[in-house]
């Protein structure tokens, strides 16, 4: 171990001499009591109850520093006890050896320490001086914080633990971060955990998580970044699970000064892929690797095995591969649902499309529900039974399963679903996916329709239009097998559009993405895992456009009439089914003979001489007509 100067600091009576001595014994290092460096004049003042001034303290601090420097330069480690109450004092004590100094702050409240001091015999410090010490105390930004109320053994153990290097660091102990930390620790990875300190709302978060979960007991918690960074083996591997956007940039700026060449930051938040690309380039200039990774599976997935979609420099991925694959879900062959997606922000792009597909899958289920509930007039448990039945078939999916479960939840006498406000939220990934599709000229109509359905739901409260409801007496509903076909087909379209979008981005940005491998890591752990995703692993090995696959094509033809009947019937009941309609419309264009685009081209040429191409003209020539 490199030699270090450990300085126990805190107000008089905090226990720095006792603990410092014990710690020195544990290390086999020399112990120095800072009080013995005071000149006689200072001791006299203190004994007379007169607080020391900064001038009084100057020579004292310089002498301690001189001693510490001598020891350090002779290659020794040593332990000091020194109150060092102000930042300026600490700067003096650590001058020229700053990097080698480890500050350990014994923190306690006035009352406890006052009581201790009163009981202490033969010490020159009068207890009345204590308040004056608290008055000038500036708590250190960078130190190992120890609660003096703990027993001596626990204190020593905690310090040793905090000084032992961890393999992996995790930042942000929100719902997802905490679950991921437990997952890592459960796989035997030694962890340093950091959570920011916000007075009154986020205090001791890491320590609290560590004591709450047995699997985290060997992890070490931090609230200051310097000590956190110092606690990690190099090259450091630091996983961020914090809010995407500006907060991530701000945090990276704060962290970077404590990092070294070759360290790796992994961003596991739902970051925008463009931000990830920018961060990779920015950090590369500083010699730091950046990996942006999609993580899917919610709280439970994070704990038991999420699907993980990392991208960035391949050499950086190699450094973290072991850790990510260890915590990932496993596919049916036992391989991790984690794969190197590609360069740049491709991992976050793929996660963004995952979320887009997720939006549409959720919306499709909701639309089937609305039809079964308000056209077929089934009650929630009956609908749950239908979904459970389907879930046992090739329609099996995580989202269908959870919907069946949530439909039978009651609150009092009511179905909970009937008490939930009909207004959908979102955190932005569906919006980004829609924008990306549009930028790439890709018709991701299901993702878009599902996103817009959420938006429409938010304006409904304010803009309710009173209108005629359908007269239902002469309407007939369609059969369950037909509804099933409609849902099955719309899902196929959703996946076809999602993978086409990924493929287009891969070509446009030269990412060389492996669609079958992406489908494979989505077969478990993530929110859109399903039996169909299993099928797609094989299909995508051959065809990036799944409509080119003979088996898929056959299903399209069989199920199309079910989708049409569902759409017509639901519309007659005045129900909103935008994503099924989007699927049907998409198929009508791709499978039908009649298009609208010839009219659009003629109109464009009419008013703007934008030209058009002609059917059967293999030269690809553009024509203009003087209309
Ligand atoms: C996942 C989810 C998750 C997402 C939530 C909320 O893969 O685990 O996609 O990352 O944040 O589903 O998304 P919205 O708030 O936008 O619905």
Coordinates of C-alpha atoms and ligand atoms in Angstrom, one line a residue:
X1 CA 0.0 0.0 0.0
X2 CA 1.2 3.5 -0.8
X3 CA 2.2 5.5 2.3
X4 CA -0.3 8.0 3.6
X5 CA -0.8 10.6 6.3
X6 CA -4.1 10.0 8.1
X7 CA -5.4 12.9 10.0
X8 CA -8.3 12.5 12.5
X9 CA -10.0 15.8 12.8
X10 CA -12.9 17.3 14.8
X11 CA -13.7 19.4 17.8
X12 CA -12.0 18.8 21.1
X13 CA -13.6 15.7 22.8
X14 CA -14.7 14.0 19.6
X15 CA -12.4 11.1 20.3
X16 CA -9.7 11.8 17.7
X17 CA -6.8 10.9 20.0
X18 CA -8.3 7.6 21.2
X19 CA -9.5 6.5 17.8
X20 CA -6.3 7.8 16.1
X21 CA -4.1 5.8 18.4
X22 CA -6.1 2.6 17.9
X23 CA -6.1 3.1 14.1
X24 CA -2.3 3.7 14.2
X25 CA -2.0 0.4 16.0
X26 CA -4.2 -1.3 13.4
X27 CA -1.9 0.1 10.7
X28 CA 1.3 -0.5 12.5
X29 CA 2.1 3.2 12.0
X30 CA 3.3 6.0 14.3
X31 CA 0.7 8.2 16.1
X32 CA 1.1 11.9 16.7
X33 CA -1.1 13.9 18.9
X34 CA -1.5 17.4 17.4
X35 CA -2.0 18.9 20.9
X36 CA 1.7 18.1 21.7
X37 CA 2.7 20.5 18.9
X38 CA 1.1 23.5 20.6
X39 CA 3.6 26.1 21.9
X40 CA 3.4 26.8 25.7
X41 CA 1.6 30.1 25.1
X42 CA -1.3 28.4 23.3
X43 CA -1.7 25.8 26.1
X44 CA -1.8 28.5 28.7
X45 CA -4.5 30.4 26.8
X46 CA -6.7 27.4 26.3
X47 CA -6.3 26.4 30.0
X48 CA -7.4 29.9 30.9
X49 CA -10.5 29.4 28.7
X50 CA -9.4 31.9 26.1
X51 CA -10.1 30.8 22.5
X52 CA -7.1 30.7 20.1
X53 CA -6.9 33.1 17.2
X54 CA -5.8 32.2 13.7
X55 CA -2.5 33.7 14.4
X56 CA -2.0 31.6 17.5
X57 CA -2.7 28.5 15.4
X58 CA -0.5 29.3 12.5
X59 CA 2.9 28.1 13.8
X60 CA 1.2 25.1 15.4
X61 CA -0.3 24.0 12.0
X62 CA 3.0 24.6 10.2
X63 CA 4.8 22.4 12.7
X64 CA 2.4 19.6 12.3
X65 CA 2.8 19.9 8.5
X66 CA 6.6 19.9 8.8
X67 CA 6.4 16.6 10.8
X68 CA 3.9 15.0 8.4
X69 CA 6.0 16.0 5.4
X70 CA 9.1 14.5 6.9
X71 CA 7.4 11.2 7.6
X72 CA 5.8 11.1 4.2
X73 CA 9.0 11.8 2.3
X74 CA 10.8 9.1 4.2
X75 CA 8.2 6.7 2.9
X76 CA 6.3 6.3 6.1
X77 CA 2.6 6.3 6.9
X78 CA 1.5 8.1 10.1
X79 CA -1.6 9.0 12.0
X80 CA -2.2 12.4 13.4
X81 CA -5.0 13.8 15.6
X82 CA -5.5 17.5 14.9
X83 CA -8.7 19.5 15.3
X84 CA -8.2 21.4 11.9
X85 CA -11.5 23.0 12.2
X86 CA -11.2 25.4 9.3
X87 CA -10.5 24.7 5.7
X88 CA -7.6 27.2 5.8
X89 CA -6.1 25.1 8.7
X90 CA -6.4 22.0 6.7
X91 CA -4.7 23.6 3.7
X92 CA -1.7 24.5 6.0
X93 CA -1.5 21.0 7.5
X94 CA -1.6 19.3 4.1
X95 CA 0.6 21.7 2.2
X96 CA 2.9 19.9 -0.3
X97 CA 1.5 16.5 0.7
X98 CA -2.2 17.1 -0.2
X99 CA -2.6 14.0 -2.3
X100 CA -1.2 11.8 0.4
X101 CA -3.4 13.1 3.2
X102 CA -6.5 11.2 4.2
X103 CA -8.8 13.3 6.4
X104 CA -11.0 11.4 8.8
X105 CA -13.7 13.6 10.4
X106 CA -15.2 12.5 13.7
X107 CA -18.5 14.1 13.7
X108 CA -20.7 14.5 16.7
X109 CA -23.2 16.9 18.1
X110 CA -22.5 19.6 20.8
X111 CA -24.4 17.9 23.6
X112 CA -22.7 14.5 23.3
X113 CA -19.3 15.9 23.1
X114 CA -19.9 18.4 25.8
X115 CA -20.8 15.6 28.2
X116 CA -17.7 13.7 27.3
X117 CA -15.4 16.7 27.9
X118 CA -16.9 17.3 31.3
X119 CA -16.1 13.8 32.3
X120 CA -12.5 14.0 31.1
X121 CA -9.9 14.5 33.7
X122 CA -6.5 16.1 33.4
X123 CA -7.1 17.8 30.0
X124 CA -6.2 21.4 29.5
X125 CA -9.2 22.2 27.3
X126 CA -12.0 23.7 29.3
X127 CA -15.5 22.5 28.2
X128 CA -16.6 26.1 27.8
X129 CA -14.3 26.4 24.8
X130 CA -16.3 23.7 23.0
X131 CA -19.0 26.1 21.7
X132 CA -16.3 28.4 20.3
X133 CA -14.9 25.4 18.4
X134 CA -18.3 24.6 16.9
X135 CA -18.7 28.2 16.0
X136 CA -15.7 28.2 13.7
X137 CA -16.0 24.6 12.5
X138 CA -16.1 24.3 8.7
X139 CA -17.0 20.7 7.9
X140 CA -14.6 19.3 5.3
X141 CA -15.8 18.7 1.7
X142 CA -13.5 15.8 1.3
X143 CA -13.1 13.5 4.2
X144 CA -14.2 10.2 5.6
X145 CA -17.1 11.1 7.8
X146 CA -17.5 9.0 11.0
X147 CA -20.2 9.3 13.5
X148 CA -18.5 9.6 16.9
X149 CA -21.5 8.1 18.7
X150 CA -20.5 4.7 17.2
X151 CA -18.5 2.3 19.4
X152 CA -14.7 2.3 18.9
X153 CA -14.6 -1.1 17.2
X154 CA -17.2 -0.1 14.6
X155 CA -15.4 3.1 14.0
X156 CA -12.1 1.4 13.3
X157 CA -13.8 -1.3 11.1
X158 CA -15.7 1.4 9.1
X159 CA -12.5 3.4 8.5
X160 CA -10.6 0.3 7.3
X161 CA -13.5 -0.6 5.1
X162 CA -13.6 2.8 3.6
X163 CA -9.9 2.7 2.9
X164 CA -10.0 -0.6 1.2
X165 CA -10.3 -0.2 -2.6
X166 CA -13.5 -1.3 -4.2
X167 CA -13.8 -2.9 -7.6
X168 CA -16.8 -0.9 -8.8
X169 CA -18.4 2.4 -8.0
X170 CA -22.1 3.2 -8.3
X171 CA -23.6 6.7 -8.1
X172 CA -27.2 7.5 -7.4
X173 CA -29.2 5.4 -4.9
X174 CA -32.7 6.1 -6.2
X175 CA -35.0 3.1 -6.8
X176 CA -33.0 1.8 -9.8
X177 CA -29.6 2.6 -8.4
X178 CA -30.3 0.8 -5.1
X179 CA -31.6 -2.3 -6.9
X180 CA -28.6 -2.4 -9.2
X181 CA -26.2 -2.0 -6.2
X182 CA -27.9 -5.0 -4.5
X183 CA -27.6 -7.0 -7.7
X184 CA -23.8 -6.1 -8.1
X185 CA -23.1 -6.8 -4.5
X186 CA -25.0 -10.1 -4.6
X187 CA -22.7 -11.2 -7.4
X188 CA -19.7 -10.7 -5.0
X189 CA -18.5 -7.4 -6.5
X190 CA -17.0 -5.0 -3.9
X191 CA -18.8 -1.7 -4.2
X192 CA -18.3 1.9 -3.3
X193 CA -21.7 3.7 -3.3
X194 CA -22.1 7.5 -3.7
X195 CA -25.2 9.5 -3.2
X196 CA -25.2 13.3 -3.2
X197 CA -25.9 15.2 0.0
X198 CA -28.8 17.5 0.1
X199 CA -29.5 18.9 3.6
X200 CA -32.9 17.8 4.9
X201 CA -33.8 15.6 1.9
X202 CA -30.8 13.4 0.9
X203 CA -28.6 12.7 3.9
X204 CA -26.6 9.6 4.5
X205 CA -28.4 7.8 1.7
X206 CA -25.6 5.4 0.9
X207 CA -25.1 4.5 4.5
X208 CA -28.8 4.0 5.0
X209 CA -29.0 1.6 2.0
X210 CA -26.0 -0.3 3.3
X211 CA -27.5 -0.9 6.7
X212 CA -31.0 -1.7 5.2
X213 CA -29.9 -4.5 2.9
X214 CA -27.7 -7.3 4.1
X215 CA -26.1 -7.9 0.7
X216 CA -24.8 -4.4 0.8
X217 CA -23.1 -4.7 4.2
X218 CA -19.7 -5.0 2.8
X219 CA -20.2 -2.0 0.5
X220 CA -18.9 1.4 1.5
X221 CA -21.0 4.6 1.4
X222 CA -19.8 8.1 0.5
X223 CA -21.2 11.6 0.3
X224 CA -18.0 13.3 -0.9
X225 CA -16.7 12.6 -4.4
X226 CA -13.0 12.8 -3.7
X227 CA -13.1 10.0 -1.1
X228 CA -15.5 8.0 -3.3
X229 CA -13.1 8.3 -6.2
X230 CA -10.1 7.4 -4.0
X231 CA -11.9 4.3 -2.7
X232 CA -11.9 2.7 -6.2
X233 CA -9.4 0.4 -7.8
X234 CA -7.9 1.8 -11.0
X235 CA -8.8 2.0 -13.8
X236 CA -12.0 3.2 -12.0
X237 CA -15.3 1.9 -13.2
X238 CA -18.1 4.2 -12.1
X239 CA -21.7 3.4 -12.9
X240 CA -24.1 6.4 -12.9
X241 CA -27.7 5.9 -12.2
X242 CA -28.8 9.5 -12.0
X243 CA -31.3 11.8 -13.7
X244 CA -30.6 12.1 -17.5
X245 CA -29.9 15.5 -19.0
X246 CA -28.3 18.5 -17.3
X247 CA -27.9 16.7 -14.0
X248 CA -25.7 14.1 -15.7
X249 CA -23.5 16.7 -17.3
X250 CA -23.2 18.6 -14.0
X251 CA -22.2 15.5 -12.2
X252 CA -19.7 14.5 -14.8
X253 CA -18.1 17.9 -14.4
X254 CA -17.8 17.5 -10.7
X255 CA -16.5 13.9 -10.9
X256 CA -13.8 14.4 -13.6
X257 CA -11.3 16.3 -11.5
X258 CA -11.0 13.2 -9.3
X259 CA -10.4 10.7 -12.1
X260 CA -7.3 9.6 -14.0
X261 CA -6.4 8.5 -17.5
X262 CA -8.2 5.3 -18.5
X263 CA -11.0 5.4 -15.9
X264 CA -14.4 4.5 -17.2
X265 CA -17.7 6.2 -16.5
X266 CA -20.8 4.2 -17.4
X267 CA -24.1 6.1 -17.8
X268 CA -27.0 3.8 -17.1
X269 CA -29.8 6.4 -17.2
X270 CA -32.3 7.0 -20.0
X271 CA -30.0 9.5 -21.7
X272 CA -30.5 11.0 -25.1
X273 CA -28.2 9.2 -27.5
X274 CA -26.9 12.5 -28.9
X275 CA -25.8 13.5 -25.4
X276 CA -24.0 10.2 -25.0
X277 CA -22.1 10.8 -28.2
X278 CA -21.2 14.3 -27.1
X279 CA -20.0 13.0 -23.7
X280 CA -17.9 10.3 -25.2
X281 CA -16.0 12.8 -27.3
X282 CA -15.7 15.4 -24.5
X283 CA -14.3 12.8 -22.1
X284 CA -12.0 11.3 -24.6
X285 CA -10.1 14.6 -24.7
X286 CA -9.5 14.2 -21.0
X287 CA -8.4 10.5 -21.4
X288 CA -11.5 9.2 -19.7
X289 CA -13.7 6.5 -21.3
X290 CA -17.5 6.9 -21.4
X291 CA -20.0 4.1 -22.0
X292 CA -23.6 4.9 -22.4
X293 CA -25.9 2.0 -21.6
X294 CA -29.6 1.3 -21.8
X295 CA -30.8 -0.6 -18.8
X296 CA -34.3 -2.0 -19.0
X297 CA -36.4 -3.9 -16.5
X298 CA -37.6 -1.5 -13.9
X299 CA -36.9 -1.9 -10.2
X300 CA -37.4 -5.7 -10.2
X301 CA -35.3 -6.2 -13.4
X302 CA -32.5 -4.0 -11.9
X303 CA -32.4 -6.2 -8.9
X304 CA -32.7 -9.7 -10.4
X305 CA -31.3 -9.1 -13.9
X306 CA -32.0 -6.3 -16.3
X307 CA -31.4 -6.2 -20.1
X308 CA -28.3 -4.1 -20.7
X309 CA -27.5 -2.2 -23.9
X310 CA -24.0 -0.6 -23.7
X311 CA -22.2 1.4 -26.4
X312 CA -19.0 3.5 -26.7
X313 CA -15.3 2.7 -27.3
X314 CA -14.9 -1.1 -27.6
X315 CA -11.7 -1.0 -25.4
X316 CA -13.7 0.6 -22.6
X317 CA -16.5 -1.9 -22.9
X318 CA -13.9 -4.7 -22.4
X319 CA -13.0 -3.1 -19.0
X320 CA -16.6 -3.3 -17.8
X321 CA -18.0 -6.3 -19.6
X322 CA -17.4 -8.7 -16.7
X323 CA -19.5 -6.5 -14.4
X324 CA -22.4 -5.8 -16.7
X325 CA -22.8 -9.4 -18.0
X326 CA -22.6 -10.6 -14.4
X327 CA -25.7 -8.7 -13.3
X328 CA -27.7 -9.0 -16.5
X329 CA -30.7 -11.3 -17.0
X330 CA -30.0 -14.5 -18.8
X331 CA -31.6 -15.6 -22.1
X332 CA -33.0 -19.1 -22.5
X333 CA -29.6 -20.5 -23.3
X334 CA -28.1 -19.0 -20.2
X335 CA -26.3 -16.2 -22.0
X336 CA -26.4 -12.7 -20.6
X337 CA -28.9 -10.3 -21.9
X338 CA -26.1 -7.8 -22.3
X339 CA -24.1 -7.3 -25.5
X340 CA -21.8 -4.6 -26.8
X341 CA -24.3 -2.7 -29.0
X342 CA -21.7 -0.6 -30.9
X343 CA -19.8 2.7 -31.0
X344 CA -21.1 6.2 -30.2
X345 CA -24.5 6.6 -28.5
X346 CA -25.9 3.5 -30.2
X347 CA -26.7 1.8 -26.9
X348 CA -28.9 4.7 -25.8
X349 CA -30.4 4.9 -29.3
X350 CA -31.4 1.2 -29.1
X351 CA -32.8 1.7 -25.6
X352 CA -34.8 4.7 -26.9
X353 CA -36.4 2.5 -29.6
X354 CA -37.0 -0.2 -27.0
X355 CA -39.0 2.4 -25.1
X356 CA -40.8 3.4 -28.2
X357 CA -41.8 -0.2 -28.9
X358 CA -42.8 -0.4 -25.2
X359 CA -45.1 2.6 -25.6
X360 CA -46.9 1.0 -28.5
X361 CA -47.1 -2.4 -26.9
X362 CA -48.7 -0.8 -23.8
X363 CA -51.1 1.2 -26.0
X364 CA -52.2 -1.9 -28.0
X365 CA -53.0 -3.8 -24.8
X366 CA -54.9 -0.7 -23.5
X367 CA -56.9 -0.6 -26.8
X368 CA -57.9 -4.3 -26.5
X369 CA -58.9 -3.6 -22.9
X370 CA -61.1 -0.7 -23.9
X371 CA -62.9 -2.8 -26.5
X372 CA -63.4 -5.7 -24.2
X373 CA -64.6 -3.5 -21.5
X374 CA -66.9 -1.0 -23.3
X375 CA -67.9 -2.8 -26.5
X376 CA -68.0 -6.5 -25.3
X377 CA -69.0 -5.3 -21.7
X378 CA -66.6 -7.5 -19.9
X379 CA -65.6 -6.8 -16.3
X380 CA -61.9 -6.4 -15.4
X381 CA -61.5 -9.9 -14.0
X382 CA -63.0 -11.4 -17.2
X383 CA -60.6 -9.3 -19.3
X384 CA -57.7 -10.4 -17.0
X385 CA -58.7 -14.0 -17.7
X386 CA -58.6 -13.4 -21.4
X387 CA -55.2 -11.8 -21.1
X388 CA -53.9 -14.6 -18.9
X389 CA -55.1 -17.2 -21.5
X390 CA -53.4 -15.3 -24.3
X391 CA -50.3 -15.0 -22.1
X392 CA -50.0 -18.7 -22.1
X393 CA -49.8 -18.8 -25.9
X394 CA -47.5 -17.3 -28.5
X395 CA -48.9 -13.9 -27.4
X396 CA -47.0 -14.2 -24.1
X397 CA -45.3 -11.0 -23.0
X398 CA -44.3 -9.4 -19.8
X399 CA -46.6 -6.4 -20.4
X400 CA -49.6 -8.6 -21.1
X401 CA -48.9 -10.6 -17.9
X402 CA -48.7 -7.5 -15.7
X403 CA -51.9 -6.1 -17.3
X404 CA -53.7 -9.3 -16.4
X405 CA -52.4 -8.9 -12.8
X406 CA -53.3 -5.2 -12.4
X407 CA -56.8 -5.7 -13.7
X408 CA -57.8 -7.8 -10.7
X409 CA -56.5 -5.4 -8.1
X410 CA -59.2 -3.9 -5.9
X411 CA -59.3 -0.8 -3.6
X412 CA -62.2 -1.2 -1.3
X413 CA -65.1 -2.4 -3.4
X414 CA -63.8 -0.8 -6.6
X415 CA -61.5 -2.1 -9.3
X416 CA -58.4 0.0 -8.8
X417 CA -58.1 0.5 -12.6
X418 CA -61.5 2.4 -12.4
X419 CA -60.1 4.8 -9.9
X420 CA -57.0 5.8 -11.9
X421 CA -57.1 9.1 -13.7
X422 CA -57.3 8.6 -17.5
X423 CA -54.2 10.7 -18.1
X424 CA -50.8 9.2 -19.2
X425 CA -47.4 10.6 -18.3
X426 CA -44.1 10.1 -20.0
X427 CA -40.4 10.8 -19.3
X428 CA -39.4 11.7 -22.9
X429 CA -38.0 8.6 -24.5
X430 CA -41.1 8.0 -26.7
X431 CA -40.9 11.6 -27.8
X432 CA -37.2 11.2 -28.7
X433 CA -38.0 7.9 -30.6
X434 CA -40.7 9.7 -32.6
X435 CA -38.4 12.6 -33.4
X436 CA -35.5 10.1 -34.4
X437 CA -37.9 8.2 -36.7
X438 CA -39.0 11.4 -38.3
X439 CA -35.5 12.6 -38.8
X440 CA -34.5 9.3 -40.4
X441 CA -37.6 9.3 -42.6
X442 CA -38.9 6.2 -41.0
X443 CA -42.7 5.6 -40.6
X444 CA -42.7 4.4 -37.0
X445 CA -46.5 5.0 -36.9
X446 CA -47.2 2.8 -34.0
X447 CA -44.6 4.4 -31.7
X448 CA -45.9 7.8 -32.8
X449 CA -49.6 7.0 -32.4
X450 CA -48.9 5.6 -28.9
X451 CA -47.0 8.7 -27.9
X452 CA -49.7 11.0 -29.3
X453 CA -52.4 8.9 -27.5
X454 CA -50.7 9.8 -24.2
X455 CA -50.6 13.5 -25.2
X456 CA -54.3 13.5 -26.1
X457 CA -55.1 12.0 -22.8
X458 CA -53.5 14.9 -21.0
X459 CA -55.6 17.6 -22.8
X460 CA -58.9 15.7 -22.3
X461 CA -59.7 17.3 -18.9
X462 CA -59.6 20.8 -20.4
X463 CA -61.0 20.2 -23.9
X464 CA -63.9 17.8 -23.4
X465 CA -66.1 17.9 -26.4
X466 CA -69.7 17.0 -25.8
X467 CA -70.9 14.7 -28.6
X468 CA -73.3 12.0 -29.5
X469 CA -72.3 8.6 -28.2
X470 CA -72.9 5.6 -30.5
X471 CA -76.3 4.1 -30.3
X472 CA -75.3 0.6 -29.5
X473 CA -78.5 -1.4 -29.9
X474 CA -77.8 -2.4 -33.5
X475 CA -74.1 -3.0 -33.1
X476 CA -72.4 -6.4 -32.9
X477 CA -69.0 -7.1 -31.4
X478 CA -66.4 -9.3 -33.0
X479 CA -65.2 -12.6 -31.6
X480 CA -62.3 -13.2 -29.2
X481 CA -60.2 -15.0 -31.9
X482 CA -60.7 -12.0 -34.2
X483 CA -59.6 -9.6 -31.5
X484 CA -56.7 -11.8 -30.8
X485 CA -55.7 -11.7 -34.5
X486 CA -56.0 -7.9 -34.5
X487 CA -53.7 -7.5 -31.5
X488 CA -51.2 -10.1 -32.8
X489 CA -50.9 -8.4 -36.1
X490 CA -50.6 -4.9 -34.7
X491 CA -47.7 -6.2 -32.5
X492 CA -46.0 -7.6 -35.5
X493 CA -46.2 -4.2 -37.2
X494 CA -44.9 -2.5 -34.1
X495 CA -41.8 -4.7 -34.0
X496 CA -41.3 -4.5 -37.8
X497 CA -41.3 -0.7 -37.6
X498 CA -39.0 -0.6 -34.5
X499 CA -36.4 -2.9 -36.0
X500 CA -36.5 -1.1 -39.4
X501 CA -35.8 2.1 -37.5
X502 CA -32.8 0.7 -35.7
X503 CA -31.6 -0.7 -39.0
X504 CA -31.9 2.6 -40.7
X505 CA -30.0 4.4 -37.9
X506 CA -27.3 1.7 -38.1
X507 CA -26.8 2.4 -41.8
X508 CA -27.0 6.1 -41.5
X509 CA -24.5 6.4 -38.7
X510 CA -22.4 3.4 -39.7
X511 CA -23.0 1.6 -36.4
X512 CA -23.1 -1.9 -37.8
X513 CA -25.8 -3.0 -35.4
X514 CA -26.7 -6.6 -35.0
X515 CA -30.5 -6.7 -35.0
X516 CA -30.8 -10.4 -34.0
X517 CA -28.4 -9.9 -31.1
X518 CA -30.5 -6.9 -30.0
X519 CA -33.6 -9.0 -30.1
X520 CA -31.8 -11.7 -28.1
X521 CA -30.9 -9.3 -25.2
X522 CA -34.6 -8.3 -25.3
X523 CA -35.8 -11.8 -24.7
X524 CA -35.4 -11.4 -20.9
X525 CA -35.0 -8.8 -18.3
X526 CA -36.5 -5.9 -20.3
X527 CA -40.0 -4.5 -20.4
X528 CA -40.7 -5.7 -23.9
X529 CA -39.7 -9.3 -23.4
X530 CA -42.1 -11.7 -25.1
X531 CA -42.5 -15.0 -26.9
X532 CA -42.6 -13.0 -30.2
X533 CA -39.1 -11.5 -29.4
X534 CA -37.8 -15.1 -29.1
X535 CA -39.2 -15.7 -32.6
X536 CA -37.6 -12.5 -33.9
X537 CA -34.1 -13.6 -32.8
X538 CA -34.2 -16.2 -35.6
X539 CA -36.1 -14.1 -38.1
X540 CA -33.7 -11.2 -37.8
X541 CA -30.7 -13.4 -38.4
X542 CA -32.0 -13.7 -42.0
X543 CA -34.1 -10.6 -42.6
X544 CA -33.7 -7.1 -41.2
X545 CA -37.2 -6.3 -42.5
X546 CA -39.3 -9.0 -40.8
X547 CA -42.0 -8.6 -43.5
X548 CA -39.6 -10.4 -45.8
X549 CA -39.8 -13.5 -43.7
X550 CA -42.2 -16.1 -45.1
X551 CA -43.6 -17.1 -41.7
X552 CA -44.3 -13.6 -40.7
X553 CA -45.8 -12.8 -44.1
X554 CA -48.2 -15.7 -43.8
X555 CA -49.3 -14.4 -40.4
X556 CA -49.9 -11.0 -41.9
X557 CA -52.2 -12.4 -44.5
X558 CA -54.2 -14.6 -42.1
X559 CA -54.7 -11.9 -39.4
X560 CA -55.4 -8.9 -41.6
X561 CA -59.1 -9.4 -41.7
X562 CA -59.3 -9.6 -37.8
X563 CA -57.5 -6.3 -37.6
X564 CA -59.8 -4.7 -40.1
X565 CA -62.9 -6.0 -38.3
X566 CA -61.6 -4.9 -34.9
X567 CA -60.9 -1.4 -36.3
X568 CA -64.4 -1.1 -37.8
X569 CA -66.2 -2.4 -34.8
X570 CA -64.2 -0.3 -32.3
X571 CA -64.9 2.9 -34.3
X572 CA -68.6 2.1 -34.4
X573 CA -68.5 2.0 -30.6
X574 CA -66.7 5.4 -30.6
X575 CA -63.6 3.9 -29.0
X576 CA -60.1 5.3 -29.3
X577 CA -57.7 2.7 -30.9
X578 CA -55.0 4.8 -32.6
X579 CA -52.3 2.2 -32.6
X580 CA -54.4 -0.6 -34.1
X581 CA -55.6 1.9 -36.7
X582 CA -52.0 2.9 -37.4
X583 CA -51.1 -0.7 -37.9
X584 CA -54.0 -1.3 -40.2
X585 CA -53.4 1.8 -42.2
X586 CA -49.7 0.9 -42.6
X587 CA -50.7 -2.6 -43.9
X588 CA -53.3 -1.1 -46.2
X589 CA -50.6 0.9 -47.9
X590 CA -48.0 -1.9 -48.0
X591 CA -50.4 -4.6 -49.1
X592 CA -53.0 -2.7 -51.1
X593 CA -53.1 -1.5 -54.7
X594 CA -54.3 2.0 -54.1
X595 CA -52.0 4.6 -52.9
X596 CA -52.3 8.3 -52.2
X597 CA -48.7 9.3 -53.0
X598 CA -49.3 9.7 -56.8
X599 CA -51.8 12.5 -56.0
X600 CA -49.4 14.1 -53.6
X601 CA -46.6 14.0 -56.3
X602 CA -48.9 15.5 -58.9
X603 CA -50.0 18.3 -56.5
X604 CA -46.3 19.0 -55.7
X605 CA -45.5 19.2 -59.4
X606 CA -48.5 21.3 -60.1
X607 CA -47.7 24.1 -57.6
X608 CA -44.0 23.8 -57.3
X609 CA -42.6 21.9 -60.3
X610 CA -41.2 19.4 -57.9
X611 CA -41.3 16.6 -60.6
X612 CA -42.4 13.0 -60.3
X613 CA -41.4 9.6 -61.5
X614 CA -43.5 7.3 -63.7
X615 CA -44.7 3.7 -63.1
X616 CA -42.7 1.2 -65.2
X617 CA -40.0 3.7 -66.1
X618 CA -36.8 1.8 -65.1
X619 CA -34.5 4.8 -66.0
X620 CA -35.7 6.5 -62.8
X621 CA -36.2 9.7 -64.8
X622 CA -38.0 12.7 -63.3
X623 CA -40.9 14.3 -65.2
X624 CA -42.5 17.7 -65.0
X625 CA -45.8 18.6 -66.6
X626 CA -47.2 22.1 -67.4
X627 CA -50.5 21.3 -65.8
Ligands
LIG1 C1 -37.5 0.1 -18.9 C2 -38.4 1.3 -19.0 C3 -38.0 2.5 -18.3 C4 -38.8 3.7 -18.5 C5 -40.2 3.6 -17.9 C6 -40.9 5.0 -17.9 O1 -37.1 -0.3 -20.0 O2 -37.2 -0.3 -17.8 O3 -38.5 1.7 -20.4 O4 -36.7 2.8 -18.7 O5 -38.2 4.8 -17.9 O6 -40.9 2.7 -18.6 O7 -41.1 5.5 -19.1 P1 -42.2 6.6 -19.4 O8 -42.3 7.4 -18.1 O9 -41.7 7.5 -20.5 O10 -43.4 5.9 -19.7

